[in-house]
Coordinates of C-alpha atoms in Angstrom, one line a residue:
X1 CA -110.6 60.6 -44.3
X2 CA -109.9 63.3 -43.5
X3 CA -113.1 63.1 -40.8
X4 CA -113.1 60.6 -37.6
X5 CA -116.5 59.6 -38.1
X6 CA -115.9 58.7 -41.1
X7 CA -115.8 54.8 -41.1
X8 CA -111.5 53.6 -41.5
X9 CA -111.2 51.6 -44.5
X10 CA -110.8 47.8 -43.7
X11 CA -107.6 46.5 -44.6
X12 CA -105.3 49.1 -42.5
X13 CA -105.2 48.1 -38.7
X14 CA -107.0 49.0 -36.1
X15 CA -106.2 49.5 -32.3
X16 CA -107.1 46.5 -30.0
X17 CA -109.5 47.4 -27.1
X18 CA -107.1 48.8 -24.8
X19 CA -105.3 50.8 -27.3
X20 CA -101.5 50.5 -29.8
X21 CA -99.0 48.8 -28.8
X22 CA -96.4 49.8 -26.8
X23 CA -94.2 50.7 -29.1
X24 CA -90.1 48.4 -29.3
X25 CA -87.3 49.4 -26.9
X26 CA -85.6 50.3 -24.3
X27 CA -84.1 49.2 -21.5
X28 CA -85.0 44.9 -19.2
X29 CA -85.7 46.0 -16.2
X30 CA -82.9 45.8 -13.6
X31 CA -82.3 42.4 -11.5
X32 CA -83.8 43.6 -7.4
X33 CA -80.5 43.8 -6.2
X34 CA -80.1 40.4 -3.7
X35 CA -80.8 41.7 0.5
X36 CA -79.0 39.8 3.1
X37 CA -77.2 36.0 2.9
X38 CA -79.3 34.1 5.3
X39 CA -76.0 31.5 6.3
X40 CA -73.5 33.9 6.4
X41 CA -75.7 35.6 9.3
X42 CA -76.3 32.4 11.3
X43 CA -72.9 31.8 11.6
X44 CA -71.9 35.0 12.2
X45 CA -74.3 34.7 15.1
X46 CA -73.4 32.0 16.8
X47 CA -69.1 33.6 16.7
X48 CA -70.5 36.2 18.2
X49 CA -72.9 34.7 20.9
X50 CA -69.9 32.8 21.8
X51 CA -67.5 35.3 22.0
X52 CA -70.5 37.3 23.7
X53 CA -70.9 34.7 26.0
X54 CA -67.5 34.0 27.4
X55 CA -67.1 38.6 27.9
X56 CA -70.0 38.2 29.2
X57 CA -69.2 35.3 32.1
X58 CA -65.5 37.3 32.1
X59 CA -68.4 40.7 33.6
X60 CA -70.0 38.4 35.4
X61 CA -66.8 37.2 37.9
X62 CA -65.4 41.3 37.8
X63 CA -68.5 42.4 39.3
X64 CA -68.0 39.2 41.6
X65 CA -68.4 41.0 45.5
X66 CA -65.9 38.5 48.1
X67 CA -66.9 40.2 51.4
X68 CA -71.1 39.7 50.8
X69 CA -70.2 36.5 48.5
X70 CA -72.9 37.3 45.4
X71 CA -73.0 39.3 42.1
X72 CA -74.0 42.6 41.3
X73 CA -76.1 42.0 38.1
X74 CA -75.9 44.2 34.7
X75 CA -78.7 44.1 33.4
X76 CA -77.3 46.9 30.2
X77 CA -74.0 44.0 29.9
X78 CA -77.3 41.6 28.6
X79 CA -78.9 43.8 26.2
X80 CA -75.5 45.0 24.7
X81 CA -75.2 41.0 24.5
X82 CA -78.2 41.2 23.3
X83 CA -78.2 43.2 20.9
X84 CA -74.7 43.1 19.1
X85 CA -76.1 39.2 18.6
X86 CA -79.1 41.0 16.9
X87 CA -76.6 44.1 14.7
X88 CA -74.7 40.4 13.0
X89 CA -77.7 38.4 12.5
X90 CA -79.5 41.6 10.8
X91 CA -76.6 42.9 8.8
X92 CA -75.9 40.0 6.9
X93 CA -79.1 38.1 6.5
X94 CA -80.8 40.8 5.2
X95 CA -85.2 40.8 5.9
X96 CA -85.1 37.4 7.0
X97 CA -86.6 37.2 9.7
X98 CA -85.6 33.6 11.0
X99 CA -82.4 34.5 10.9
X100 CA -83.8 37.7 13.8
X101 CA -84.5 34.2 15.6
X102 CA -81.6 32.4 15.4
X103 CA -80.2 35.6 17.0
X104 CA -82.2 35.9 19.9
X105 CA -82.4 32.6 20.4
X106 CA -78.8 32.9 19.9
X107 CA -79.0 35.9 22.6
X108 CA -80.6 34.0 25.0
X109 CA -79.0 31.5 24.7
X110 CA -75.3 33.6 25.4
X111 CA -76.5 35.5 28.3
X112 CA -77.5 32.1 30.0
X113 CA -74.8 30.3 29.2
X114 CA -72.8 33.0 29.8
X115 CA -73.4 33.1 33.5
X116 CA -73.3 29.4 34.2
X117 CA -69.6 30.2 33.7
X118 CA -69.2 32.9 34.7
X119 CA -70.5 31.4 38.2
X120 CA -67.9 28.7 37.3
X121 CA -64.8 31.2 37.1
X122 CA -66.4 32.7 40.3
X123 CA -66.8 28.8 41.7
X124 CA -63.0 28.7 40.6
X125 CA -61.0 31.4 41.7
X126 CA -63.0 31.5 45.1
X127 CA -63.0 28.0 46.7
X128 CA -60.2 26.4 47.6
X129 CA -59.5 23.3 45.7
X130 CA -61.6 23.7 43.1
X131 CA -61.4 21.6 40.3
X132 CA -60.8 23.9 36.4
X133 CA -63.7 26.5 35.4
X134 CA -63.7 23.9 32.4
X135 CA -63.7 20.9 34.2
X136 CA -66.8 22.3 36.2
X137 CA -68.3 23.2 33.2
X138 CA -68.4 20.6 30.7
X139 CA -68.1 17.9 33.1
X140 CA -69.8 18.7 36.7
X141 CA -72.9 20.4 35.1
X142 CA -76.2 19.8 37.1
X143 CA -74.1 20.5 40.5
X144 CA -73.3 24.0 39.0
X145 CA -77.2 24.0 37.9
X146 CA -78.3 23.6 39.8
X147 CA -76.1 26.0 42.8
X148 CA -77.1 28.8 40.1
X149 CA -80.2 27.6 40.8
X150 CA -80.9 28.3 44.4
X151 CA -79.0 31.8 43.8
X152 CA -81.1 32.5 41.1
X153 CA -83.4 35.7 41.0
X154 CA -86.3 37.2 39.0
X155 CA -83.9 39.3 38.7
X156 CA -82.0 36.9 36.1
X157 CA -84.7 36.2 34.8
X158 CA -85.7 39.4 33.5
X159 CA -82.7 39.5 32.3
X160 CA -83.2 36.7 30.0
X161 CA -85.9 38.2 28.7
X162 CA -83.9 41.6 28.0
X163 CA -81.2 39.6 25.4
X164 CA -82.9 38.5 23.0
X165 CA -85.6 41.1 22.7
X166 CA -83.1 43.4 22.4
X167 CA -81.2 40.6 19.2
X168 CA -84.3 40.9 17.9
X169 CA -85.6 44.7 17.9
X170 CA -81.5 45.1 16.0
X171 CA -82.0 42.9 14.3
X172 CA -85.4 43.7 12.7
X173 CA -83.9 47.0 12.1
X174 CA -80.7 46.8 10.7
X175 CA -81.9 44.0 8.4
X176 CA -84.5 46.9 6.7

């Protein structure tokens, strides 16, 4: 059996169609690292949306021009609110696209409700005999919303689009 073209002894084990079997041993494959916690990402994003919505309201109140009776719109604030909510959602949830969408919706809600709460703060401070801010916001929400609609312009709606876009963008970049 010194030459390879000679017939092999049938009692010996022959390699299969794919060659000899792999040798035994070695390490088991590593368990893939768990990426993100969707529930924690959503909880932190909700808390961030509540805090940042209130902060957005106070920024609106601070930019109110008493002489002109109007609010100076600052677009970067809406983008920052959306980006911070997206950061919370994306960093904690990882690659979960559903949480990124929830973060974008929360950013939209934070900017919208923050703007309405800001108008309630302004009414409370500058309208004589106005009720408390929380009373305006919770008990007279329809009137507050109607007043906001009359004052809203295209810039408000642009900010409503920028906040969720920033949230989704930041969440997708930090989640990867």
